CSV table of C-alpha atoms in Angstrom, one decimal:
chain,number,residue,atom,x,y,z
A,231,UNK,CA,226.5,-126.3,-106.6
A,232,UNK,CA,225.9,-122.6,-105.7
A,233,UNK,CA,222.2,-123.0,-107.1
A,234,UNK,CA,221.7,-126.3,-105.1
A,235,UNK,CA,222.8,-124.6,-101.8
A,236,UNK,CA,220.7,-121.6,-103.0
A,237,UNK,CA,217.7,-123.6,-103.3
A,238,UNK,CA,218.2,-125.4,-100.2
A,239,UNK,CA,218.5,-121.5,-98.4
A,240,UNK,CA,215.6,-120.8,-99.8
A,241,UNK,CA,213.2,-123.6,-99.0
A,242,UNK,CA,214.7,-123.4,-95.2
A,243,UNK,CA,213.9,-119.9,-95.2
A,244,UNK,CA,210.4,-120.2,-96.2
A,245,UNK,CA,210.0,-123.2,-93.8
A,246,UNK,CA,211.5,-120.9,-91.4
A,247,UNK,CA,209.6,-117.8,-91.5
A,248,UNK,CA,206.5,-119.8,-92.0
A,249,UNK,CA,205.8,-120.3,-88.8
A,250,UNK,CA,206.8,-122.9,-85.9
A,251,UNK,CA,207.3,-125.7,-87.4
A,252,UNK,CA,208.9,-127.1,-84.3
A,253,UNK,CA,205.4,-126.9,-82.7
A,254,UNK,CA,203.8,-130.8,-82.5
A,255,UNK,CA,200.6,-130.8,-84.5
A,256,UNK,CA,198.0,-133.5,-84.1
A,257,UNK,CA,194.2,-134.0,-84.6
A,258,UNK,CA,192.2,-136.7,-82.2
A,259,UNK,CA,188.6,-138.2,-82.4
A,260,UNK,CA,186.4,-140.9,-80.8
A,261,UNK,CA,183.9,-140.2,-83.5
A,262,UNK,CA,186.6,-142.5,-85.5
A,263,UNK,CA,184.0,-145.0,-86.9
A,264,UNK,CA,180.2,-144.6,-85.7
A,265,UNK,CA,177.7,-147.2,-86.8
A,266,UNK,CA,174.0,-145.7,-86.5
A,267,UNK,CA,171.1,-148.2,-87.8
A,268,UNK,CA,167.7,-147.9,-88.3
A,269,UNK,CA,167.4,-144.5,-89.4
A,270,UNK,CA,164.1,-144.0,-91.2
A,271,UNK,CA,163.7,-142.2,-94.6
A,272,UNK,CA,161.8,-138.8,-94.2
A,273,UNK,CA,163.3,-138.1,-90.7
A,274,UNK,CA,166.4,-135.7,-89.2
A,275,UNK,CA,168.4,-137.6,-87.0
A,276,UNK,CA,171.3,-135.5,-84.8
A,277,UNK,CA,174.2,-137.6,-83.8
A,278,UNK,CA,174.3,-136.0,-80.4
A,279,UNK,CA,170.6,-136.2,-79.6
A,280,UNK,CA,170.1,-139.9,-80.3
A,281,UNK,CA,173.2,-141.2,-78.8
A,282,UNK,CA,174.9,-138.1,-77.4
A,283,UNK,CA,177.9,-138.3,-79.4
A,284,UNK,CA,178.7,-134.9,-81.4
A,285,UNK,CA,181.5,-135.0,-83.6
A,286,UNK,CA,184.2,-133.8,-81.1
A,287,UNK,CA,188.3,-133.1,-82.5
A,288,UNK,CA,191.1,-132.1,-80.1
A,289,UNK,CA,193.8,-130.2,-80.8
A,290,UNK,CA,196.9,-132.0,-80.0
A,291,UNK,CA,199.3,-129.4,-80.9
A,292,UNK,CA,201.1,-126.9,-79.3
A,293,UNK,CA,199.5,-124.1,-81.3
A,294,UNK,CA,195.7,-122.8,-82.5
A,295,UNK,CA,194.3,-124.3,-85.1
A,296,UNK,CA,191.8,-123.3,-87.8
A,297,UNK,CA,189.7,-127.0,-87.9
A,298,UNK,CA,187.5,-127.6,-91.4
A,299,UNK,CA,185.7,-130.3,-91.8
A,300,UNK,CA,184.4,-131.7,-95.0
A,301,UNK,CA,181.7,-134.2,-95.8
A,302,UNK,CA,182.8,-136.7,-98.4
A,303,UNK,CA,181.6,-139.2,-100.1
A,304,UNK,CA,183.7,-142.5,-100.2
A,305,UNK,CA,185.2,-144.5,-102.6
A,306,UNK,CA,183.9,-148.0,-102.7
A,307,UNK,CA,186.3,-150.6,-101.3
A,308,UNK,CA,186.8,-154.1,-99.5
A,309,UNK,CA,186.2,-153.0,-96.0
A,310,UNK,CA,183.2,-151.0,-97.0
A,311,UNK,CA,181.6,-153.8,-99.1
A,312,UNK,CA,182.6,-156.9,-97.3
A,313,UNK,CA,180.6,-154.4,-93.9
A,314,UNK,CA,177.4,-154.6,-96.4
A,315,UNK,CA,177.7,-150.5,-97.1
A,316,UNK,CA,177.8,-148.7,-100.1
A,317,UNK,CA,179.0,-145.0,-100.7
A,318,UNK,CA,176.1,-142.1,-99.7
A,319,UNK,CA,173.9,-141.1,-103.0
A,320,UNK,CA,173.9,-138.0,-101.7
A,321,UNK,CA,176.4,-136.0,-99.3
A,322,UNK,CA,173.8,-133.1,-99.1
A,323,UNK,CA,172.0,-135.8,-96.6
A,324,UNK,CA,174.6,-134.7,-94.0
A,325,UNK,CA,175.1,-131.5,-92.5
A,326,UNK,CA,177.5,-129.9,-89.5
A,327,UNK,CA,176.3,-127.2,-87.0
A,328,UNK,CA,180.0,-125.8,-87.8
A,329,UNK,CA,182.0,-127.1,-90.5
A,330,UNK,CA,184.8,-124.7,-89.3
A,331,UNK,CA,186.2,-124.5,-85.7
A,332,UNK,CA,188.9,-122.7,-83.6
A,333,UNK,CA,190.6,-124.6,-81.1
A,334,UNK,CA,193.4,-123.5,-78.4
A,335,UNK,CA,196.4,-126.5,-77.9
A,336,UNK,CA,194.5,-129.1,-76.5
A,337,UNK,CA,191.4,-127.8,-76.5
A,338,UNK,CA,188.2,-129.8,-77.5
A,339,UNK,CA,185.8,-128.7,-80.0
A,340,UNK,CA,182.6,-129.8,-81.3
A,341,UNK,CA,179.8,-129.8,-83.7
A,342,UNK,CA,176.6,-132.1,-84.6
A,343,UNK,CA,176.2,-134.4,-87.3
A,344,UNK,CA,172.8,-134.0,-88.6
A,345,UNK,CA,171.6,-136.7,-91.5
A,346,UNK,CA,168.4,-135.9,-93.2
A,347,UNK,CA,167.1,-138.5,-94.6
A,348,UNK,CA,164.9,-137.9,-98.4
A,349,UNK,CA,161.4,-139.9,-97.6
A,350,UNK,CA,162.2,-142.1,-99.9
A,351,UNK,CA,161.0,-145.9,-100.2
A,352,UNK,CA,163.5,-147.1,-102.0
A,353,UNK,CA,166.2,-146.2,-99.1
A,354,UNK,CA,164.7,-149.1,-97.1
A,355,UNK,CA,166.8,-151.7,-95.8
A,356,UNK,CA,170.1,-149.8,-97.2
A,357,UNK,CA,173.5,-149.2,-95.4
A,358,UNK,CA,175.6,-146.4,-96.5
A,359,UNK,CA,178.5,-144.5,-95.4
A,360,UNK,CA,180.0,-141.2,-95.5
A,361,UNK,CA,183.2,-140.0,-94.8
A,362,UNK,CA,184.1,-136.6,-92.5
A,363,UNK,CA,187.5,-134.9,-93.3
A,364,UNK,CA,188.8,-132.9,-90.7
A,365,UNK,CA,192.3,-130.6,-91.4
A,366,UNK,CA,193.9,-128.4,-89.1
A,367,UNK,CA,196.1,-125.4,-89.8
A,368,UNK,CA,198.6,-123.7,-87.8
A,369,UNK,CA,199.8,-120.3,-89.2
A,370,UNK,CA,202.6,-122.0,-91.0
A,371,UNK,CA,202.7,-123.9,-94.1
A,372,UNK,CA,202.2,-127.2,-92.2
A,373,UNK,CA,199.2,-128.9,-91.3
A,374,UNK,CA,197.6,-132.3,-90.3
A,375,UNK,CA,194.4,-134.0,-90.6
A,376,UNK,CA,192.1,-137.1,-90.0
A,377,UNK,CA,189.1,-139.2,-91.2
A,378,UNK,CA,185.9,-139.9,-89.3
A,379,UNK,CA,183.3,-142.7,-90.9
A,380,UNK,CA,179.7,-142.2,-90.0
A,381,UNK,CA,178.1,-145.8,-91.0
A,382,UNK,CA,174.0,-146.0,-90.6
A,383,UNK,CA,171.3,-148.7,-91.9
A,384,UNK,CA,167.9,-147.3,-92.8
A,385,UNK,CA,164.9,-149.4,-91.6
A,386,UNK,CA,164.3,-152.3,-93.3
A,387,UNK,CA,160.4,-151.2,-93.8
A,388,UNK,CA,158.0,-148.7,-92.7
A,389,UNK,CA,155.8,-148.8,-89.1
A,390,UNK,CA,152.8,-150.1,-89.3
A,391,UNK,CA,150.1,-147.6,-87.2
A,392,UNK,CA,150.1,-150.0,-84.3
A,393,UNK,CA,153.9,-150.2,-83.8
A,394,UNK,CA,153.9,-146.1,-84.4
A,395,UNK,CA,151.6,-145.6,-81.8
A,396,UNK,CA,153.2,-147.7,-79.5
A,397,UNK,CA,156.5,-145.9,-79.8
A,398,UNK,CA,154.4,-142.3,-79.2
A,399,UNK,CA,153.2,-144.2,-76.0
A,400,UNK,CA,156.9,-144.9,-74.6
A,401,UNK,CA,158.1,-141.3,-76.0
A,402,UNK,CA,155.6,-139.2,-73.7
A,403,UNK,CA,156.6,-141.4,-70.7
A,404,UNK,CA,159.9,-140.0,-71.3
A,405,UNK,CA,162.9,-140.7,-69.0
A,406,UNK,CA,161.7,-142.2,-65.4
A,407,UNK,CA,164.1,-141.1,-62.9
A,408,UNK,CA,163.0,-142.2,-59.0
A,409,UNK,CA,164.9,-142.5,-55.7
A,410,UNK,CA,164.7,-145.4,-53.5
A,411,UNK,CA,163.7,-145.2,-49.7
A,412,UNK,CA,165.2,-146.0,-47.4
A,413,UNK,CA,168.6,-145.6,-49.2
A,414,UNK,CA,169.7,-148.6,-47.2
A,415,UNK,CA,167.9,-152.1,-47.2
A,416,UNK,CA,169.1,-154.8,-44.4
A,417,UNK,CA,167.9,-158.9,-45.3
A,418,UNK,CA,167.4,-160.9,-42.2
């Protein structure tokens, strides 16, 4: 009896002088599951710069939090095959601006997903998916965590010259951006 109430001391001190483990702790993300398709072998593609979405986590808690994320590749299962994807080859094909970030309580952070694609015919028409693992630590013993899936398709073949030229063409025009005037239009 004495050891059992001796253990129990023990681990309650050591929960104790850990830290506040009173404190909430949560993670958040909208990068939860993000389908990019049509990537093409031989090319860098940055999450934010195509579709302005960089992998942004919010601290939830009521403390700072040490954020790591880590690129991993995924075990094959029902969802994933009955979607048409199969695990990465290769997780080396993605990167992070910052796999480790600071955040204050509630404070959003963020970093790019970068996937560089090997040129590689045999990539063509293939849908693969990789899995981002973000934990957080406090400065006690606890911590929490979440799972991000970045899905993407790789072009089902290469350009021909035409179609590559055409997209050069609509790539120099760039953004248009115009104002109409008058601001106001009447219809009689």
């Amino acid at each position: 009896m004495r050891s059992l109430i001796r253990t129990t001391l023990i681990i309650t001190g050591l929960l104790w002088s850990s830290g506040p483990v009173w404190a909430g702790l949560g993670l958040s993300t909208k990068f939860g599951l993000v389908t990019l398709e049509n990537l093409e072998p031989g090319t860098t593609t940055n999450t934010r710069e195509l579709a302005d979405l960089p992998y942004v986590i919010t601290n939830r808690s009521d403390i700072p939090m040490l954020i790591k994320i880590e690129i991993q590749k995924p075990t094959e299962s029902k969802n994933m095959r009955a979607a048409g994807y199969e695990p990465i080859p290769d997780i080396s094909w993605i990167r992070l601006s910052r796999d480790e970030l600071q955040a204050g309580p509630g404070q959003d952070v963020a970093t790019d997903v970068i996937i560089a694609l090997p040129k590689d015919s045999s990539l063509l028409g293939k849908k693969y998916q990789v899995n981002m693992h973000a934990t957080g630590k406090g400065g006690g013993i606890m911590g929490v965590g979440l799972m991000s899936i970045l899905r993407f398709t790789v072009i089902p073949r290469y350009l021909t010259a035409e179609e590559t030229a055409q997209r050069k063409k609509i790539a120099e025009i760039g953004d248009v951006d115009f104002d109409l005037s008058p601001n106001t239009l009447a219809l009689e």
